PDB file of C-alpha atoms in Angstrom:
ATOM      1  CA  UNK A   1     -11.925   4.372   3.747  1.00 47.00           C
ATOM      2  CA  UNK A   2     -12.043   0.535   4.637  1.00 51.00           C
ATOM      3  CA  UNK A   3     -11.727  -2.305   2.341  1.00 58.00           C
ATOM      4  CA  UNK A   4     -13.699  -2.949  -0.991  1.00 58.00           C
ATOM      5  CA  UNK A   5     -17.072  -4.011  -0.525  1.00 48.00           C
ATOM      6  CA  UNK A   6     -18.226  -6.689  -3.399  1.00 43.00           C
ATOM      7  CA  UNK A   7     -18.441  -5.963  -6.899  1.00 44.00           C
ATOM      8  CA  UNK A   8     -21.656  -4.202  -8.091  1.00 52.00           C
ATOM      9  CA  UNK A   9     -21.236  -3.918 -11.755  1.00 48.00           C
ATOM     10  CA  UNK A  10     -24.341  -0.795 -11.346  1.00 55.00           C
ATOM     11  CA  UNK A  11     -20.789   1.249 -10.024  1.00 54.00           C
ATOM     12  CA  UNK A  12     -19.384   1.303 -13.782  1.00 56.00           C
ATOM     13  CA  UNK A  13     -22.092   3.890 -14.030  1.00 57.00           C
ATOM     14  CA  UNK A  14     -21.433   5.977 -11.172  1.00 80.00           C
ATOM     15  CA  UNK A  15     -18.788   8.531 -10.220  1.00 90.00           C
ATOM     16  CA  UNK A  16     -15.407   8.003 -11.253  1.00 96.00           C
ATOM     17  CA  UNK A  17     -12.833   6.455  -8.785  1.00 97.00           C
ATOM     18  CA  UNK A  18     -10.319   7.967 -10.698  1.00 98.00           C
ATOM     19  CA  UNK A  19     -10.804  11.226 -12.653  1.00 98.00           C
ATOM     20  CA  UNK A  20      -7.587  13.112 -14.201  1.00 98.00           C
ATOM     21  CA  UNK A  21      -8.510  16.278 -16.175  1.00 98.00           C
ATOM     22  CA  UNK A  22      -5.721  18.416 -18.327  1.00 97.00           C
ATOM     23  CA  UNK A  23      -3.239  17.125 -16.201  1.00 98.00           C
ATOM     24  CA  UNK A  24       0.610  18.404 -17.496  1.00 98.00           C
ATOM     25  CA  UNK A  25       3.940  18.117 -15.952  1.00 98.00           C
ATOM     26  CA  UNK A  26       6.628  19.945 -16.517  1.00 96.00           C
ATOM     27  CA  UNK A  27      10.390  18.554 -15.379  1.00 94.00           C
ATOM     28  CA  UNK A  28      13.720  20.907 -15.888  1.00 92.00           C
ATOM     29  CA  UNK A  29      11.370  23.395 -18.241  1.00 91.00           C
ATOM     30  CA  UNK A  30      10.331  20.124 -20.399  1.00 94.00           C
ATOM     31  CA  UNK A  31       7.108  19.119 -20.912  1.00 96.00           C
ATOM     32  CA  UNK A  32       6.856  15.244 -20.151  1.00 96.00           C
ATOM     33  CA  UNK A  33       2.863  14.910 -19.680  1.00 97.00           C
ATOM     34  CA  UNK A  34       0.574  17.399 -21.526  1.00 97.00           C
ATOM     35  CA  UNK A  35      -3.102  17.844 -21.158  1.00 97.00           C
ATOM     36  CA  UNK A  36      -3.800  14.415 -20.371  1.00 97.00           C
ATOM     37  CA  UNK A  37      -7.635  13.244 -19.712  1.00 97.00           C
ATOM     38  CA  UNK A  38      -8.196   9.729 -18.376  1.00 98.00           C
ATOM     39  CA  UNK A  39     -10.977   8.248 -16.328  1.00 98.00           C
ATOM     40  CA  UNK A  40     -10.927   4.861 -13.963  1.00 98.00           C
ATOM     41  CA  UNK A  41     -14.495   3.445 -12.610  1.00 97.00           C
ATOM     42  CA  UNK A  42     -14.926   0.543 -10.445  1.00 97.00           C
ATOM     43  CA  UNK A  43     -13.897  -2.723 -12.311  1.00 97.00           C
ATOM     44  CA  UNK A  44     -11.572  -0.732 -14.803  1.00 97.00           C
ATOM     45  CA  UNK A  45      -8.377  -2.236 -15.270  1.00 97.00           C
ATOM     46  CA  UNK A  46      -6.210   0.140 -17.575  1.00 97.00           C
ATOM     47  CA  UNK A  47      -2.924  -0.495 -18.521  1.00 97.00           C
ATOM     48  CA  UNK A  48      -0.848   2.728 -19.967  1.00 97.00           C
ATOM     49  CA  UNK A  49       2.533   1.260 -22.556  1.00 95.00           C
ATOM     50  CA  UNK A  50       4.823   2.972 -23.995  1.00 92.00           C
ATOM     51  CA  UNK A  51       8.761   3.471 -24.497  1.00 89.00           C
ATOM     52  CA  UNK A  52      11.000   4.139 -22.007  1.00 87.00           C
ATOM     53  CA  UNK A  53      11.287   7.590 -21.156  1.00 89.00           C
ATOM     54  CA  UNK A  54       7.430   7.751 -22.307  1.00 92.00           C
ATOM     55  CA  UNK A  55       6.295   9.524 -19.129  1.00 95.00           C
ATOM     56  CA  UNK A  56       4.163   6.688 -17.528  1.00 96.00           C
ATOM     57  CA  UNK A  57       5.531   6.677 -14.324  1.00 96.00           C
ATOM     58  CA  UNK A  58       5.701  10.215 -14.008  1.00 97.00           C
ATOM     59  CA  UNK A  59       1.906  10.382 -15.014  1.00 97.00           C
ATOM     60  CA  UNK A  60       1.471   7.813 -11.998  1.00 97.00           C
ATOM     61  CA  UNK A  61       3.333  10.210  -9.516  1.00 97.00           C
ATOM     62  CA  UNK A  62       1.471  13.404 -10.795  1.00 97.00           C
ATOM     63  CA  UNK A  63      -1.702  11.120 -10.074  1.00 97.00           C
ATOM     64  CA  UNK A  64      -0.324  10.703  -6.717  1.00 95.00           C
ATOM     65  CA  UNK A  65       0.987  13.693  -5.631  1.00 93.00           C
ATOM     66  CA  UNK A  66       4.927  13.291  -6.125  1.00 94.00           C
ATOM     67  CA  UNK A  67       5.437  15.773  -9.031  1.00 95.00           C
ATOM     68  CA  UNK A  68       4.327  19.005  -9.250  1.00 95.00           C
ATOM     69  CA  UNK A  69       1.704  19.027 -12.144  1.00 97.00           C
ATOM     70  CA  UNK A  70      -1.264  20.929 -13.401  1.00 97.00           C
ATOM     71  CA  UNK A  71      -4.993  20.307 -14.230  1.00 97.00           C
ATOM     72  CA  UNK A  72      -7.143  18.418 -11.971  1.00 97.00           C
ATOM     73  CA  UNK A  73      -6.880  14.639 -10.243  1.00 98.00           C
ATOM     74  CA  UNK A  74      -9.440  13.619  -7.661  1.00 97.00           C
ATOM     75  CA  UNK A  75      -9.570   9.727  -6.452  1.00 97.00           C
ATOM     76  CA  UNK A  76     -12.733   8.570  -5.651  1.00 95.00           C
ATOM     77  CA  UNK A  77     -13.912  12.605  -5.275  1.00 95.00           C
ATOM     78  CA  UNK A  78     -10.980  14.092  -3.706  1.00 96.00           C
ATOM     79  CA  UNK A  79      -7.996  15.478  -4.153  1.00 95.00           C
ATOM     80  CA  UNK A  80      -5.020  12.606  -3.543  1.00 94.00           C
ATOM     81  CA  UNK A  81      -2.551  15.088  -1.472  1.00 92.00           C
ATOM     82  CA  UNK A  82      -6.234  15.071   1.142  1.00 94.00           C
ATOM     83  CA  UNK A  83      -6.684  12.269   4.203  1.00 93.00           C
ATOM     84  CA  UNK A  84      -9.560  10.826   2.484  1.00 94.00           C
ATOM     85  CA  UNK A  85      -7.802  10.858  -1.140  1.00 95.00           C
ATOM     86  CA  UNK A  86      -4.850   9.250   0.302  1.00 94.00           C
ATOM     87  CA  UNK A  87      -7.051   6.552   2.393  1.00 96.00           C
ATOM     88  CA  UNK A  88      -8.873   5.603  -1.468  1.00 97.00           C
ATOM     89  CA  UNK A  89      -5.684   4.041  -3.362  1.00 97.00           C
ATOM     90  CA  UNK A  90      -2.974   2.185  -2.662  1.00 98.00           C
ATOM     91  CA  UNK A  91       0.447   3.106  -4.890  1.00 98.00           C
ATOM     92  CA  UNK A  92       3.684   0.765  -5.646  1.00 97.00           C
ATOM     93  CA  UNK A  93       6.573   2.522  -7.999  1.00 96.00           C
ATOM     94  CA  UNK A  94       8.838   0.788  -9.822  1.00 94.00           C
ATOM     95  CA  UNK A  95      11.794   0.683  -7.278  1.00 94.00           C
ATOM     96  CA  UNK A  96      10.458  -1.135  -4.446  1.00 94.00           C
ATOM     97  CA  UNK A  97      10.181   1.544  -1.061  1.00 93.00           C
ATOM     98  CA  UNK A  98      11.370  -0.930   1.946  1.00 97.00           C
ATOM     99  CA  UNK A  99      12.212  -0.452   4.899  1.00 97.00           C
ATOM    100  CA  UNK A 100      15.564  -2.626   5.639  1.00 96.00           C
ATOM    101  CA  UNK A 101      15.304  -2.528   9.380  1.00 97.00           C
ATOM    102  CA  UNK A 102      11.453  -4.805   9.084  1.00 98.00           C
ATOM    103  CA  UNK A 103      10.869  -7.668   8.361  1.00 98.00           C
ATOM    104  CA  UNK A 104       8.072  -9.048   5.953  1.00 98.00           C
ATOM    105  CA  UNK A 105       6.168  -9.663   8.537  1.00 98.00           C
ATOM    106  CA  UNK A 106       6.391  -6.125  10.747  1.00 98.00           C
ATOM    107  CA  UNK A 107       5.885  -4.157   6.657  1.00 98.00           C
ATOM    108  CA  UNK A 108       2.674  -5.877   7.052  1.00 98.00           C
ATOM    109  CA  UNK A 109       1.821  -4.703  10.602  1.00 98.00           C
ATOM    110  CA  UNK A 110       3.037  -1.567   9.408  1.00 98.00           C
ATOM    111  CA  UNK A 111       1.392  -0.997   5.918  1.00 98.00           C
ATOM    112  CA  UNK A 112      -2.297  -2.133   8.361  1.00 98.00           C
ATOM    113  CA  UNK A 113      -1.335   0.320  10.959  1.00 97.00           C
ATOM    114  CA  UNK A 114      -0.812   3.201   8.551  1.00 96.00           C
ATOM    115  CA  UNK A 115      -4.321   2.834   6.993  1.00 96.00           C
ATOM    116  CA  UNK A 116      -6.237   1.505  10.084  1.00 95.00           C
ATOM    117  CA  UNK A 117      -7.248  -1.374   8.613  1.00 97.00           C
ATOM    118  CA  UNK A 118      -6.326  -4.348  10.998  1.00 95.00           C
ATOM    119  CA  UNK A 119      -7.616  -6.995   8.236  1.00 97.00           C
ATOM    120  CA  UNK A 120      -4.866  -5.678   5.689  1.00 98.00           C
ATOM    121  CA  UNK A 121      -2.243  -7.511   7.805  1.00 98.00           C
ATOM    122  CA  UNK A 122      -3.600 -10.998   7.409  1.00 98.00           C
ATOM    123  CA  UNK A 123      -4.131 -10.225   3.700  1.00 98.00           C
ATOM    124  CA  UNK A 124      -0.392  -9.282   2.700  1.00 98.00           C
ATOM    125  CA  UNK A 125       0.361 -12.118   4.615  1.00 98.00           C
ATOM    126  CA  UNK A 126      -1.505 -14.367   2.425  1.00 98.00           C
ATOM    127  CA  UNK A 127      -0.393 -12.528  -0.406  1.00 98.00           C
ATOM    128  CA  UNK A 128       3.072 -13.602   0.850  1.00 98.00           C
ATOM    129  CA  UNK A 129       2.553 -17.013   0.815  1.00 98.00           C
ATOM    130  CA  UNK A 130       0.895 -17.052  -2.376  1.00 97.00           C
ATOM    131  CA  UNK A 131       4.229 -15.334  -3.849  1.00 98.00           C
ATOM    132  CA  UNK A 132       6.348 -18.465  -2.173  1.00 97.00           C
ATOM    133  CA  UNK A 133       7.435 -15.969   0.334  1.00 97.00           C
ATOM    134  CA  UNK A 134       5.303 -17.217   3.300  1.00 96.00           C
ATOM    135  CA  UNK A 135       8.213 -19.396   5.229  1.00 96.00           C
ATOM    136  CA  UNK A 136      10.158 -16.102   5.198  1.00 97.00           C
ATOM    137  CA  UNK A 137       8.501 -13.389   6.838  1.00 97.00           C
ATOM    138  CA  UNK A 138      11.007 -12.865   9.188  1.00 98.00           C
ATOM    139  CA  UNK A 139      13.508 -12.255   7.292  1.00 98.00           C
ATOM    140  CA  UNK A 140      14.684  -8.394   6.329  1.00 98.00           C
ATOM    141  CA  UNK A 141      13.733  -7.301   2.214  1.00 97.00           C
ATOM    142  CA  UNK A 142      17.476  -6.357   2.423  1.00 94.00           C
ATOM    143  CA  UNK A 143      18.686 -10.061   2.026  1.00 94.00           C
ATOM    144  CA  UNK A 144      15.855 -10.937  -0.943  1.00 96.00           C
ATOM    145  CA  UNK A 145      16.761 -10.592  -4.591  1.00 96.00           C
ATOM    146  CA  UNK A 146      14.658  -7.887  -6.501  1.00 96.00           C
ATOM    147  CA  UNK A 147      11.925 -10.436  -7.483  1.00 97.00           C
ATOM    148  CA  UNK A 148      11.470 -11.220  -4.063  1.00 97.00           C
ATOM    149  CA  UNK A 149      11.295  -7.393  -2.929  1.00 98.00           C
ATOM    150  CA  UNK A 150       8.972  -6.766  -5.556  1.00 98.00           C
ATOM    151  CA  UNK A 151       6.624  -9.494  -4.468  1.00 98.00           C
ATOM    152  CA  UNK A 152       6.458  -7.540  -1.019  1.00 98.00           C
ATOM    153  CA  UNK A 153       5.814  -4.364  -2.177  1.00 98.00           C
ATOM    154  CA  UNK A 154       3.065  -5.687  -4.171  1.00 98.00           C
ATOM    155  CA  UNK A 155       1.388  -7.950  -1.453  1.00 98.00           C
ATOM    156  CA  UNK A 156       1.571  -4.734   0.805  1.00 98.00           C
ATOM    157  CA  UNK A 157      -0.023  -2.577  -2.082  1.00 98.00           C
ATOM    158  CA  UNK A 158      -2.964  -5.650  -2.980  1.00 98.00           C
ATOM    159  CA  UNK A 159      -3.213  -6.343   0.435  1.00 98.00           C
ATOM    160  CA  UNK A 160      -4.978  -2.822   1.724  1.00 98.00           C
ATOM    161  CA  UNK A 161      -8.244  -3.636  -0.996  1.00 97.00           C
ATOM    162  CA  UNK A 162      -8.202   0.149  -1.956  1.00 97.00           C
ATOM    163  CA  UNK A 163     -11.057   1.484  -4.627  1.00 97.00           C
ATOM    164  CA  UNK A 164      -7.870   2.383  -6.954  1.00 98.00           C
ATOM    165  CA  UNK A 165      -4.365   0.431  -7.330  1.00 98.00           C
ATOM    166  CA  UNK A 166      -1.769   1.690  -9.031  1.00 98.00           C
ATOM    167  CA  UNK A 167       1.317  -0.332 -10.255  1.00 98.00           C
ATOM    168  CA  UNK A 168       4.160   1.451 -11.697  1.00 98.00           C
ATOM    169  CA  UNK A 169       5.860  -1.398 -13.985  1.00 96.00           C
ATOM    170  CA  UNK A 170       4.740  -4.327 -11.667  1.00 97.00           C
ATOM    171  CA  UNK A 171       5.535  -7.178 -13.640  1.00 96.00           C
ATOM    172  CA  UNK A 172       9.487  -6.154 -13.839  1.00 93.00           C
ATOM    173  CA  UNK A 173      12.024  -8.870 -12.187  1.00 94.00           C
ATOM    174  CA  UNK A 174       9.155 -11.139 -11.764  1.00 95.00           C
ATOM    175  CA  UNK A 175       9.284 -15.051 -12.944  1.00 95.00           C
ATOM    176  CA  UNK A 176       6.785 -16.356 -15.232  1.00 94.00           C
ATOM    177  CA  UNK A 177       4.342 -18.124 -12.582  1.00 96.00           C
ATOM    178  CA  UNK A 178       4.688 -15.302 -10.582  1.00 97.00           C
ATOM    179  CA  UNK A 179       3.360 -12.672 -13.546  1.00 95.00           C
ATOM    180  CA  UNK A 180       0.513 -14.771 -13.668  1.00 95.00           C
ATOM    181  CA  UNK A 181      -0.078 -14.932  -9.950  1.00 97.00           C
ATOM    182  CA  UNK A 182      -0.246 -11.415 -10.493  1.00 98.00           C
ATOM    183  CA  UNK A 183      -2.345 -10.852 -13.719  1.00 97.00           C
ATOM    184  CA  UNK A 184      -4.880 -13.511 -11.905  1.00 97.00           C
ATOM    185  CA  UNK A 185      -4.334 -10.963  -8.445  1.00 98.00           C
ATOM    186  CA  UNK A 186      -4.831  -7.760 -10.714  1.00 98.00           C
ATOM    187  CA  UNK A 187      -8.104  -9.101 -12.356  1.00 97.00           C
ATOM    188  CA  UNK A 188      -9.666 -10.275  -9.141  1.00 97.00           C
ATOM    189  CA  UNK A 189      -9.249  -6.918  -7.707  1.00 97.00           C
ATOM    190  CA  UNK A 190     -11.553  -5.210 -10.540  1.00 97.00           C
ATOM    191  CA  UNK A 191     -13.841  -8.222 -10.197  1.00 96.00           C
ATOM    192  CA  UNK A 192     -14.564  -7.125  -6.297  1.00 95.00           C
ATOM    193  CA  UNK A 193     -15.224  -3.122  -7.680  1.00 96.00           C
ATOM    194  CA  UNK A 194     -11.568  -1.653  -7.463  1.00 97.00           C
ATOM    195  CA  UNK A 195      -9.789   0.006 -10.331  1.00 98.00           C
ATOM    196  CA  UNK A 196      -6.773  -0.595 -11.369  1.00 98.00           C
ATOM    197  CA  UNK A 197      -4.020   1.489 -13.191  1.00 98.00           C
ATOM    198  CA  UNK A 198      -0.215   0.540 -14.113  1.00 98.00           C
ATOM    199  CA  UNK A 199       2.597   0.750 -16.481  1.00 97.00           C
ATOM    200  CA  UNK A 200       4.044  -1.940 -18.397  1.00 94.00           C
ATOM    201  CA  UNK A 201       6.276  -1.959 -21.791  1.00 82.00           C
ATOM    202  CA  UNK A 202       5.610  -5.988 -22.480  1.00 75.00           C
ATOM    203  CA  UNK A 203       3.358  -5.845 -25.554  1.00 72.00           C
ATOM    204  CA  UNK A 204       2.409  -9.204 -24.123  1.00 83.00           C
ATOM    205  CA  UNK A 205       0.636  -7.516 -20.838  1.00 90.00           C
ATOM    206  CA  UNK A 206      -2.499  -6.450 -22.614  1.00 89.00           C
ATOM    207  CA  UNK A 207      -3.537 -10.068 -23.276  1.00 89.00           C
ATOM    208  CA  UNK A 208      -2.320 -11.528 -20.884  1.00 90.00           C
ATOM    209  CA  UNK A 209      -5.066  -9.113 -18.809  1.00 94.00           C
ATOM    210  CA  UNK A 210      -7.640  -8.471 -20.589  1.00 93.00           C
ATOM    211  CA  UNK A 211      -6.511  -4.236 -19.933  1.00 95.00           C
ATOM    212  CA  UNK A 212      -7.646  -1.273 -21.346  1.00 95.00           C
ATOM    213  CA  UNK A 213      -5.165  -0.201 -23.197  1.00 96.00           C
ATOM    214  CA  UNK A 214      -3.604   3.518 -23.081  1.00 96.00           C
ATOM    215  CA  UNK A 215      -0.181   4.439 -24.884  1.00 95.00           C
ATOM    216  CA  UNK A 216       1.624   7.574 -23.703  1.00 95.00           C
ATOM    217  CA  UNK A 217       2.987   9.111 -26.930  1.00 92.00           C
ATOM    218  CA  UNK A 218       5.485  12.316 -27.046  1.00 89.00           C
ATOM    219  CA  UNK A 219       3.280  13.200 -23.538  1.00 91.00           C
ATOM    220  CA  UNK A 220       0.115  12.670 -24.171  1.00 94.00           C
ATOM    221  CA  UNK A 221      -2.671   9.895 -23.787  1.00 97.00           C
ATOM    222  CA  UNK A 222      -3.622   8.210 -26.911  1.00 96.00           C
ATOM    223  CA  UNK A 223      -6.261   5.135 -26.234  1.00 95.00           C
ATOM    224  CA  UNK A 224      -5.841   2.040 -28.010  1.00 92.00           C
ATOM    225  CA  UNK A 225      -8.495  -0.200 -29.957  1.00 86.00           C
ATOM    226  CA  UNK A 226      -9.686  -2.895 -28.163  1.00 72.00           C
ATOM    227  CA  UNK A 227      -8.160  -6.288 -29.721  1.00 63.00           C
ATOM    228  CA  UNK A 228     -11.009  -7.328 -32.892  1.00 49.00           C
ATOM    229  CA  UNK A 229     -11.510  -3.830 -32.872  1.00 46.00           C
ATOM    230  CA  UNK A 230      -8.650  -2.895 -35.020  1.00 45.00           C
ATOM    231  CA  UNK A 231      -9.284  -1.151 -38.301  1.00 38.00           C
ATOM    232  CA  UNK A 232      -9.026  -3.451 -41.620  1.00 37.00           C
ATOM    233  CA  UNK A 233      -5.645  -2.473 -43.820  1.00 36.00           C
ATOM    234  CA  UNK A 234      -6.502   0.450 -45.780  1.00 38.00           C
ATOM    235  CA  UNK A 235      -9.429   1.743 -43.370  1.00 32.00           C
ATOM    236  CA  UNK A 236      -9.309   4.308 -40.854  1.00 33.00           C
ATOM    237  CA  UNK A 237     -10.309   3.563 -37.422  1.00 33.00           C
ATOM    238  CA  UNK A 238     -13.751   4.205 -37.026  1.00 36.00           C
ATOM    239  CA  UNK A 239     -14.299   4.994 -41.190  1.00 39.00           C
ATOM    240  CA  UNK A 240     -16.919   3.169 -43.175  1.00 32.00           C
TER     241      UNK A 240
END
């Protein structure tokens, strides 16, 4: 699947790029995710909060394939664990996964070569440079600070204009400019048709984006009102 085509606001309508259905996980005999429903079109940008120890990210690596879970997840109409699933999103977790032996530069040659998309290069370069880290491409992720990693593994993850990003707690060891470089990066992605999904425990992130919001509770989804939408004291959600 190549890169994102422009943003045709007719595709909130159509198929899901993300559909999760009755997905539960299960870690040591505990349940951490149960029965959890959520839906991403194009130009959704969801964020899911909560405490940590909430389950977010393992929701994000049951989405992806890297715990064993039940129920049903198809991106963009397949399964994730398929070629063409894998080819339709691009994934970052919260720990940064380098390779110390590359360079910047080469994680960019890489990350293109992997999905056969030549233009991906030049985009996580440019990513780079927009993150301040363009005068040091060839230097080895092993010698940056954990801000600095983080901007790579983001640029590589932006940079490959999948239908579906997700973020696992992207805004973590980042400086202020660069979490808006980032919220301005994230909302530019939905405007072009991708979706976007990631974790976050700033209460601040929701404005800040203009998100969806989605808390994970005791293991399960619970959506959140939209800000104006919030009931009146005294009034239930939705009540007269």
């Amino acid at each position: 699947m190549t890169a994102l085509a422009a943003f045709d606001p007719e595709a909130r309508d159509a198929a899901p790029i993300l559909r999760a259905a009755g997905v539960s996980v299960r870690l040591g005999g505990v349940s951490v995710i149960a029965d959890a429903d959520l839906e991403l079109h194009a130009g959704d940008l969801v964020l899911l909060t909560g405490p940590n120890g909430a389950g977010k990210s393992t929701f994000l690596r049951a989405l992806v394939g890297l715990v064993p879970a039940s129920g049903e997840v198809e991106v963009a109409g397949r399964p994730p664990a398929s070629l063409t699933g894998r080819a339709a999103f691009a994934y970052a977790p919260d720990e940064p996964a380098l390779y110390e032996d590359l360079t910047l530069a080469e994680h960019a040659y890489l990350n293109a070569a992997l999905y056969r998309d030549p233009e991906a290069e030049a985009r996580t370069l440019d990513l780079l440079r927009t993150f301040g880290l363009g005068g040091r491409a060839d230097e080895y992720p092993g010698t940056h600070s954990r801000g600095m990693r983080q901007k790579l593994a983001l640029s590589l993850a932006l940079g490959l204009w999948r239908p579906l990003t997700l973020l696992d707690e992207p805004f973590n060891a980042l400086d202020l400019e660069s979490q808006e470089l980032l919220a301005d990066l994230l909302r530019d992605t939905t405007r072009r048709g991708g979706a976007v999904l990631l974790t976050g425990h700033q209460r601040e992130l929701a404005g800040l984006l203009g998100a969806r919001v989605v808390a994970v509770r005791d293991g399960r989804l619970e959506p959140q009102p939209a800000e104006g939408e919030r009931a009146a004291p005294g009034r239930a959600a939705g009540g007269p």
